[in-house]
Tab-separated table of C-alpha atoms in Angstrom:
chain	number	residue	atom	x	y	z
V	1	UNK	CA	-58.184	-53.685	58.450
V	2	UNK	CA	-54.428	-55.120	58.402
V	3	UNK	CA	-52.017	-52.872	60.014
V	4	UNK	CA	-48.003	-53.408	60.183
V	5	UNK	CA	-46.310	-51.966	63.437
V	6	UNK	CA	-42.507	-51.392	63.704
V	7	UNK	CA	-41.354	-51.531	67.028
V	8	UNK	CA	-43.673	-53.545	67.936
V	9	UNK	CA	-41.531	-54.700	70.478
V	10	UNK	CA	-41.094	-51.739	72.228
V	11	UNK	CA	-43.667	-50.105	74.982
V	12	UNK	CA	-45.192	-48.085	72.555
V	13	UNK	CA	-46.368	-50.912	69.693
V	14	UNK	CA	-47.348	-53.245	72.128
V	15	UNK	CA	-49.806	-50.638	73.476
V	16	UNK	CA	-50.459	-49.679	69.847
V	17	UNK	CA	-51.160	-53.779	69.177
V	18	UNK	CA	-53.608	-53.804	71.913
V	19	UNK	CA	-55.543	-50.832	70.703
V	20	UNK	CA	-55.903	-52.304	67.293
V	21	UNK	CA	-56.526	-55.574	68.108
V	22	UNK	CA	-59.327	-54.459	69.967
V	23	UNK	CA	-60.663	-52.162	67.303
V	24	UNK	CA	-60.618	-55.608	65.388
V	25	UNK	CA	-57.399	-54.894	63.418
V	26	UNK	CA	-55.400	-58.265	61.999
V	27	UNK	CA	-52.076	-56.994	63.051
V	28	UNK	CA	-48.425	-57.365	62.285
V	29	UNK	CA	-45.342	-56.484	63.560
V	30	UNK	CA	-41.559	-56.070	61.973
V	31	UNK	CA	-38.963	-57.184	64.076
V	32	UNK	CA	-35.180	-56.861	64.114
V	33	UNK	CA	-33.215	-60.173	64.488
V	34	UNK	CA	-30.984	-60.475	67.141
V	35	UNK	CA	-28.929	-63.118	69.216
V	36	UNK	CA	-31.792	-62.795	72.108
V	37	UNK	CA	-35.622	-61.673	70.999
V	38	UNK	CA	-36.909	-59.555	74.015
V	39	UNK	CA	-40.967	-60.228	72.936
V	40	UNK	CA	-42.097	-59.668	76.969
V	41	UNK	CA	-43.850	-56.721	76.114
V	42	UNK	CA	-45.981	-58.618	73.628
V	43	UNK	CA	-45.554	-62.033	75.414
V	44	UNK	CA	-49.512	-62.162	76.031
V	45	UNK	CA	-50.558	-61.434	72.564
V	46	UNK	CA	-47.875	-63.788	70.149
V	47	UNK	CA	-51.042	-65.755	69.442
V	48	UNK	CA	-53.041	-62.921	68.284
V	49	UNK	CA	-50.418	-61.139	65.986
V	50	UNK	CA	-47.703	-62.078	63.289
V	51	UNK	CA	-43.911	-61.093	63.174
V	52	UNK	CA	-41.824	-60.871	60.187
V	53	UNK	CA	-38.460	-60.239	60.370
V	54	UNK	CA	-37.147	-57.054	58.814
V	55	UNK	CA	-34.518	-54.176	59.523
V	56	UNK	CA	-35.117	-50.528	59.110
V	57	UNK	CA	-31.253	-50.374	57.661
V	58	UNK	CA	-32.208	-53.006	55.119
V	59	UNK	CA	-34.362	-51.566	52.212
V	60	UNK	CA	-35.257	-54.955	50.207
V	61	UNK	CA	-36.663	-56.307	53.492
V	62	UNK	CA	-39.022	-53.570	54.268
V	63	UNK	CA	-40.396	-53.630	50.438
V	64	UNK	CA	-40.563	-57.848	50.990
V	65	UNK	CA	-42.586	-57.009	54.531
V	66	UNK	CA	-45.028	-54.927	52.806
V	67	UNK	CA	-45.712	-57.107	49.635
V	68	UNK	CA	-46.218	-59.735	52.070
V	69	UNK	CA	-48.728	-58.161	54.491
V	70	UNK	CA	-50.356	-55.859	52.416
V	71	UNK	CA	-51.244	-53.551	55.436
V	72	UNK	CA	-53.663	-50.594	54.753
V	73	UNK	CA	-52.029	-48.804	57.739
V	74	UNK	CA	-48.324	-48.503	58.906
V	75	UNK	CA	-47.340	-47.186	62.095
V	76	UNK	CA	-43.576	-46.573	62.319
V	77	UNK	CA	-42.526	-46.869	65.955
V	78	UNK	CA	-38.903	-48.091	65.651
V	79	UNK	CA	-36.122	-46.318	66.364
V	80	UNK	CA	-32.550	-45.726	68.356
V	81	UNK	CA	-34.832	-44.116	71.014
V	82	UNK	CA	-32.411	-43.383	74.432
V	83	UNK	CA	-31.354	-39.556	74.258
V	84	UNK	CA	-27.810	-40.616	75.916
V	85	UNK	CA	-27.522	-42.899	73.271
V	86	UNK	CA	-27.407	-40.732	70.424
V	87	UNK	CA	-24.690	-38.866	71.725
V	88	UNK	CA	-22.867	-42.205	71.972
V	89	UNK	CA	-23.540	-43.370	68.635
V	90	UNK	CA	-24.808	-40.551	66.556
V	91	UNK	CA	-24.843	-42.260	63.390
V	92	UNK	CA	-26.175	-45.568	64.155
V	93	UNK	CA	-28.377	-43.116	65.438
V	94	UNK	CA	-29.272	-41.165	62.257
V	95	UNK	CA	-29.240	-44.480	60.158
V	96	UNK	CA	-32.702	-45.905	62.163
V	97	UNK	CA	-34.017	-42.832	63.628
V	98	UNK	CA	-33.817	-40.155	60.153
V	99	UNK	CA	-32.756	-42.464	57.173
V	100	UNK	CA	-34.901	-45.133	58.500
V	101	UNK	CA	-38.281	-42.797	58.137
V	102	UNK	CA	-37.060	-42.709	54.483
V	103	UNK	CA	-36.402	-46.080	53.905
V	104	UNK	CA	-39.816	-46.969	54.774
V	105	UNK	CA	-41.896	-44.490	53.109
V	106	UNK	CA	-39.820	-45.595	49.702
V	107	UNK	CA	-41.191	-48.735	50.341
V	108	UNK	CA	-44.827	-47.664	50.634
V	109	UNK	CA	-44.280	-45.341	47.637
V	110	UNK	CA	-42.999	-48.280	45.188
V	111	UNK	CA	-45.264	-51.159	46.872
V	112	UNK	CA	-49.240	-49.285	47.598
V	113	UNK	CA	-49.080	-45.468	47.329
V	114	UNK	CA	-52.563	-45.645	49.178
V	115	UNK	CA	-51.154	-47.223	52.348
V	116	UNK	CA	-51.799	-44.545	55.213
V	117	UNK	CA	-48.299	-43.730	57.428
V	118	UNK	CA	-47.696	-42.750	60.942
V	119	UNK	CA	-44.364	-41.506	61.994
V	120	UNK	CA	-43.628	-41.122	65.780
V	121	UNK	CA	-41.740	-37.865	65.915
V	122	UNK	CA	-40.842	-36.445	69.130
V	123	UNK	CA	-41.105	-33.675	71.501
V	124	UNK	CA	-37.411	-33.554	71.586
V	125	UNK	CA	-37.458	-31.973	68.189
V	126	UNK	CA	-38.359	-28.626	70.164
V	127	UNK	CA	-35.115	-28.862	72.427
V	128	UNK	CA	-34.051	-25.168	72.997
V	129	UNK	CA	-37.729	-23.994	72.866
V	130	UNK	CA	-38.505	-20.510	71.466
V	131	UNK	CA	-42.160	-20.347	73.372
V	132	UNK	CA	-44.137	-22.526	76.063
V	133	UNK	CA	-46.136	-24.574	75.646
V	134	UNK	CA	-44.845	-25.857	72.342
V	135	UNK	CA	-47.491	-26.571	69.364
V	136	UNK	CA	-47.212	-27.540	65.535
V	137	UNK	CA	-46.145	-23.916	64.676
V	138	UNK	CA	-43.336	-24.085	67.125
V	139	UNK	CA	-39.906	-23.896	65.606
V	140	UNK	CA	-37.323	-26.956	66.089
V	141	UNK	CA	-34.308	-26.610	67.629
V	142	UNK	CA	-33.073	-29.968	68.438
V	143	UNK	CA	-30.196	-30.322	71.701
V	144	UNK	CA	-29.243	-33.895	70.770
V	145	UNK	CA	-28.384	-36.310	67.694
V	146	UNK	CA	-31.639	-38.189	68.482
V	147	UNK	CA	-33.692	-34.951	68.283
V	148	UNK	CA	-32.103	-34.042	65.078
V	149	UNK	CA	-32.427	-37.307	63.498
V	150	UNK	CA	-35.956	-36.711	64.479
V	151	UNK	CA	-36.181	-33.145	63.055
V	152	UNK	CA	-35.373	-35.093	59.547
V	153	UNK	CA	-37.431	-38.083	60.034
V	154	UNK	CA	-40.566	-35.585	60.541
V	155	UNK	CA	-39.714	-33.387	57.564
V	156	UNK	CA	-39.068	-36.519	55.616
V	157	UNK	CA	-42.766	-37.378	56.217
V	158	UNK	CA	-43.919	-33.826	55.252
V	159	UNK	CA	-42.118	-33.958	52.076
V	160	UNK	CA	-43.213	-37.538	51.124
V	161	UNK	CA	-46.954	-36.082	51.997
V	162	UNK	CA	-46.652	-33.037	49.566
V	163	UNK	CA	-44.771	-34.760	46.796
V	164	UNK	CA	-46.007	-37.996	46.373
V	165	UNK	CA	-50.078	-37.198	48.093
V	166	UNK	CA	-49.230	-39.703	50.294
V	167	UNK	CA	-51.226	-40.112	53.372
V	168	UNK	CA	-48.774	-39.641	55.795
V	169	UNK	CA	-48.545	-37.923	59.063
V	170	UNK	CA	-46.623	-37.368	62.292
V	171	UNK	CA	-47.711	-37.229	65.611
V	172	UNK	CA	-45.348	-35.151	68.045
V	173	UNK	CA	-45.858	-37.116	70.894
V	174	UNK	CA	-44.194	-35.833	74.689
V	175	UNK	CA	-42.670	-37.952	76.941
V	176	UNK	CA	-45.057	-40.855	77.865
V	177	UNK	CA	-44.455	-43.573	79.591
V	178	UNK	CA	-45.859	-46.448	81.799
V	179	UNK	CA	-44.736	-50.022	83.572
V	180	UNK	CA	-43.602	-50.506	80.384
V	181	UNK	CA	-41.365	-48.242	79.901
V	182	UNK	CA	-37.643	-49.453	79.517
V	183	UNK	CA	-35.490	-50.000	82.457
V	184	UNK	CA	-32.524	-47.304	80.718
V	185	UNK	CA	-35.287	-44.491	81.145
V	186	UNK	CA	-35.512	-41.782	83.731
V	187	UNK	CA	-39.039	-42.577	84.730
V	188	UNK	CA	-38.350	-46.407	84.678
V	189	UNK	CA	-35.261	-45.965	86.560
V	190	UNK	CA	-36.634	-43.872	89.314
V	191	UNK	CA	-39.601	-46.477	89.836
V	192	UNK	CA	-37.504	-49.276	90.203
V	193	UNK	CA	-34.843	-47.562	92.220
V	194	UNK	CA	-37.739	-46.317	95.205
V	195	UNK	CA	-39.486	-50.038	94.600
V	196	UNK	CA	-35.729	-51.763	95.546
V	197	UNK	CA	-35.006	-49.363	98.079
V	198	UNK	CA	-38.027	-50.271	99.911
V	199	UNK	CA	-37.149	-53.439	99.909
V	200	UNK	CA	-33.523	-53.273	100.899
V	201	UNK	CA	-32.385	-54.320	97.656
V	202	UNK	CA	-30.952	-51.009	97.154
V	203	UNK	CA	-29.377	-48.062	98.963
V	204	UNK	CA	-29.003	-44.862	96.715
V	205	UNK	CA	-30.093	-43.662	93.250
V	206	UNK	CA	-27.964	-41.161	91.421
V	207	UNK	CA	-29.437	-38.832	89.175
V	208	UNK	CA	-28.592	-35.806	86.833
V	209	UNK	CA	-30.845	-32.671	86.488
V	210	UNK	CA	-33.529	-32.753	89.171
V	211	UNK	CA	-34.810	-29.449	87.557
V	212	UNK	CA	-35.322	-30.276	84.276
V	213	UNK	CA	-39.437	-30.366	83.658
V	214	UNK	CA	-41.001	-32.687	81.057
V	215	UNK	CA	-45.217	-33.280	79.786
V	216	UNK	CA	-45.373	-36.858	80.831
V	217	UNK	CA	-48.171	-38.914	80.228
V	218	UNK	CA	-50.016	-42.780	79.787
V	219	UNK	CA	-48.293	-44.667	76.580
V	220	UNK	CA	-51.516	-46.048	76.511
V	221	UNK	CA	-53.404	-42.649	76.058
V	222	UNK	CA	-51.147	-41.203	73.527
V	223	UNK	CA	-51.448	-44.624	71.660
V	224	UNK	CA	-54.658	-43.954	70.656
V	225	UNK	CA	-54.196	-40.566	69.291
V	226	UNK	CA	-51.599	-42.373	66.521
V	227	UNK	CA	-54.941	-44.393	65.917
V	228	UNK	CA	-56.741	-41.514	65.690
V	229	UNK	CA	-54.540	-39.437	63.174
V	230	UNK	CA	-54.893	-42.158	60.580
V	231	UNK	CA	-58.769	-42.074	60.456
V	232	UNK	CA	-59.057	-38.683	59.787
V	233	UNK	CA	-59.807	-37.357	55.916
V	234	UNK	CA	-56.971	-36.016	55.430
V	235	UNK	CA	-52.926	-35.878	56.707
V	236	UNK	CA	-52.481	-33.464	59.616
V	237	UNK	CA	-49.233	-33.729	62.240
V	238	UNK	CA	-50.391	-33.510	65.584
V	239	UNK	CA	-48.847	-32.217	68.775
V	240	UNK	CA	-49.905	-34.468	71.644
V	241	UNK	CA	-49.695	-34.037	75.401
V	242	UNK	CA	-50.855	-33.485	78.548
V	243	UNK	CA	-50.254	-29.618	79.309
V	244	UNK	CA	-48.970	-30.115	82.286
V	245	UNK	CA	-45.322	-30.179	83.406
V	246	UNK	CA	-43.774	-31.912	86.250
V	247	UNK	CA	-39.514	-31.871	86.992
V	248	UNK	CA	-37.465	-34.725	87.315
V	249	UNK	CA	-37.553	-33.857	91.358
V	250	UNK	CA	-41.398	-33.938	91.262
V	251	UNK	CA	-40.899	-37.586	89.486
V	252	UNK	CA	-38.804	-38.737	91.985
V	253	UNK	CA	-41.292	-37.429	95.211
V	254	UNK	CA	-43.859	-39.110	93.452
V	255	UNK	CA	-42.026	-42.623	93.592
V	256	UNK	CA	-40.664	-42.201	96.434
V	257	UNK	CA	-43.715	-41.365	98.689
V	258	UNK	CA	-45.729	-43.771	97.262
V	259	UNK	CA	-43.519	-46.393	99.721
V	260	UNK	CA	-43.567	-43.665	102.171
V	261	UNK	CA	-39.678	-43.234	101.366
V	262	UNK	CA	-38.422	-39.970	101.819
V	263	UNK	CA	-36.211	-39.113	98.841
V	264	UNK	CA	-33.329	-36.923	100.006
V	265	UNK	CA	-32.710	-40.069	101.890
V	266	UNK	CA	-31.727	-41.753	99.054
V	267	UNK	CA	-31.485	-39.841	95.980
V	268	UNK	CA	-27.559	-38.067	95.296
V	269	UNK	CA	-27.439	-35.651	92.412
V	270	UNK	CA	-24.340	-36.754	89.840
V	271	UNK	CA	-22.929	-33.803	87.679
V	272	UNK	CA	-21.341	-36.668	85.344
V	273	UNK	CA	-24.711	-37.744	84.992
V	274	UNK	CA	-26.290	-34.651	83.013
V	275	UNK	CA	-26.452	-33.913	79.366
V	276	UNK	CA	-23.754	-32.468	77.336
V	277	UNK	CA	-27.052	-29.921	75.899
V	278	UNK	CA	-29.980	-29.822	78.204
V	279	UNK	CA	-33.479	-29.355	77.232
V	280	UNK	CA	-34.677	-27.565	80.244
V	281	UNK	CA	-39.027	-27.508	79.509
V	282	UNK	CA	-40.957	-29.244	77.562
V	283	UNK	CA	-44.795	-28.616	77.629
V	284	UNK	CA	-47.412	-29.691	75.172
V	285	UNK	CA	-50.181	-27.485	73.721
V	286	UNK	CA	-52.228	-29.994	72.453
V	287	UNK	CA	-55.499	-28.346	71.674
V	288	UNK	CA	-55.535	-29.507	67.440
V	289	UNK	CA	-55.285	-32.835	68.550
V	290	UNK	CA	-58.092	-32.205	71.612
V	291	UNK	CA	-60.280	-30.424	69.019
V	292	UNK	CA	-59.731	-31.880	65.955
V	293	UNK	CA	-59.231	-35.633	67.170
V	294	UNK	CA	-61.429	-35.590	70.292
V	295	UNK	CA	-58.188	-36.882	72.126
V	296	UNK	CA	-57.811	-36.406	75.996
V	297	UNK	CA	-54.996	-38.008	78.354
V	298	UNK	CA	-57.178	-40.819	81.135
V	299	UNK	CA	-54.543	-41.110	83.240
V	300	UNK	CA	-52.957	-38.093	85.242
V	301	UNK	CA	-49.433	-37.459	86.645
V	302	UNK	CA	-49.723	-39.079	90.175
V	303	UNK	CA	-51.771	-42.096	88.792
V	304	UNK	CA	-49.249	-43.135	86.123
V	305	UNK	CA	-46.170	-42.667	88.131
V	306	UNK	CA	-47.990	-44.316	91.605
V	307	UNK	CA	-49.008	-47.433	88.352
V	308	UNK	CA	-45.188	-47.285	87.570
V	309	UNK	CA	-44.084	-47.627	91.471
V	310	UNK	CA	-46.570	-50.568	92.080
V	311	UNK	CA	-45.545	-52.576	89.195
V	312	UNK	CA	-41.819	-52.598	89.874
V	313	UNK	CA	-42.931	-53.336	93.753
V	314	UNK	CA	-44.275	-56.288	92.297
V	315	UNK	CA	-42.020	-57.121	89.889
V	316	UNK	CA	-38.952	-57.076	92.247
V	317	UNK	CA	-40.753	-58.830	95.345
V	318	UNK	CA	-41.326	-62.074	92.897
V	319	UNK	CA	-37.340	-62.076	91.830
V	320	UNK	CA	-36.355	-61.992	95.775
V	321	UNK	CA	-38.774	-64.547	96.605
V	322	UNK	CA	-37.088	-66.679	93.454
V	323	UNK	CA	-33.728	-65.950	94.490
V	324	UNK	CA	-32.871	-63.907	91.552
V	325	UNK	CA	-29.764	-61.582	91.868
V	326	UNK	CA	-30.803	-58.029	93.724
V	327	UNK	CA	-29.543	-54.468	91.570
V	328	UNK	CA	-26.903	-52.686	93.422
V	329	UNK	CA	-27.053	-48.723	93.494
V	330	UNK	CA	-29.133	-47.181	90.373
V	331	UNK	CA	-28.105	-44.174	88.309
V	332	UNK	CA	-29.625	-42.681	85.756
V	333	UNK	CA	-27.811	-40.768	82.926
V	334	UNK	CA	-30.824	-38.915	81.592
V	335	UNK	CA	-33.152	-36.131	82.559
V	336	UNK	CA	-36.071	-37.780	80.815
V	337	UNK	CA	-37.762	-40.519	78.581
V	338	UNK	CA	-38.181	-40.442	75.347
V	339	UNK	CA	-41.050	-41.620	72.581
V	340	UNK	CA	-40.198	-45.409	72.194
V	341	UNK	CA	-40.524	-47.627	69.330
């Protein structure tokens, strides 16, 4: 099996490359060029995959990616992905995130109708949420450009299913995250803020909503259910989750602890920091997926954020022994992470 990953770069695809690779996949990922190539996600498998250059704003090079490759699976992880973001740049926003979804299925359409598509749509997409826990029947109502451009990259992928019978699908995926995880995220930037602090290479952390609740779970476990979604007979979306619910305050006692920090020590709640629209709950019913897939989250609250803390202990203990520059106070501009590709 060849499979093409874009955002391969990105925590997501290089859990996603993993996964495959060890199913015994020949994988390949699409990558934007830029003045500086950030591959450290995928540092430790460059010899086992292939990159090709390509831009989801750039139509001829997604049709040249696929006609080279010839993948029987695509997995479209790439996206403007930071919630803040998309309030920032709304239609930069749109172009990858929506109009990118369509760029790519117009390529599989024209180049190998029979190539089977995964979109990464997100939990975001239920925003103002009408009931809890949210499943596929659960309406949309979007509280930020990047959920909307989601909304549209989703039913983009519904329409392409039931007009052209292609095999294409989107899994709704909650907030899932892991050491991984990049730096501009709530989870990553609580981590590394109680992993300085402990160290003295930091005083304070400044946060927005402490109340807001998210479904957070192991990128590495919801990989697999992307995997999963493509073997099945036939094109289903898929809501998948954990179930459980844990707020931004539960996050950052979680970190925290871990170093036997006490948080209200150290952590200052910043009213410039929250949302213009807040998305207050998000909760996943994921029982299609558990029933249908055979999918089940490994790795529990406690156990991914405790994974998070340790990594970032490490991680900053090696730049102070090196001499590297220390981070000053940390803030965080966002009530939660988003799906990342």
């Amino acid at each position: 099996m060849i499979a093409l990953i874009t955002g391969i770069t990105g925590q997501d695809g290089s859990y996603l490359a993993e996964l495959l690779l060890q199913e015994g996949y020949e994988v390949h990922g699409m990558v934007r060029r830029s003045s500086s190539d950030r591959f450290e996600r995928i540092q430790h498998l460059t010899d086992r995959i292939t990159l090709h250059q390509a831009d989801l704003l750039d139509q001829l090079s997604i049709v040249s990616t696929l006609e080279e490759v010839r993948p029987q699976e695509v997995y479209n992880l790439a996206a403007q992905s930071f919630v803040p973001t998309s309030w920032k740049q709304p239609l930069l926003t749109g172009e990858f995130t929506a109009l990118g979804v369509t760029r790519v299925l117009e390529a599989i359409r024209h180049v190998d109708a029979s190539i089977r598509f995964y979109q990464a749509s997100s939990s975001e997409m239920f925003g103002k949420v009408s009931k809890s826990p949210q499943d596929e029947t659960t309406p949309f109502y979007p509280r930020s450009p990047y959920g909307v451009a989601k909304v549209y990259g989703h039913f983009i992928t519904v329409n392409y299913r039931e007009s052209y019978d292609l095999f294409a699908v989107s899994g709704i995926l909650f907030n899932h995250e892991s050491p991984r995880r990049g730096l501009e995220f709530v989870t990553r930037k609580v981590t590394r803020a109680a992993a300085a602090i402990s160290l003295g290479l930091a005083s304070e952390l400044r946060l927005g909503n402490l109340n807001a609740r998210r479904d957070w779970g192991f990128a590495g476990d919801h990989v697999k259910a992307m995997w999963l979604m493509l073997k099945r007979d036939r094109p289903e979306d898929y809501v998948i989750g954990t179930g459980e619910t844990h707020s931004v305050g539960d996050l950052v006692e979680a970190a925290f602890s871990r170093l036997d920090l006490d948080w209200r020590d150290h952590v200052i709640e910043d009213p410039t920091l929250l949302r213009p629209a807040e998305v207050e709950q998000l909760c996943a019913d994921s029982s299609k997926a558990r029933h249908d897939l055979g999918w089940r989250p490994e790795i529990g609250f406690e156990e991914l954020i405790h994974m998070m803390v340790d990594a970032d202990l490490r991680a900053l203990s090696g730049s102070r022994t090196t001499g590297e520059s220390s981070p000053g106070p940390v803030s965080a501009d966002e009530t939660s992470g988003q799906a990342r590709g």
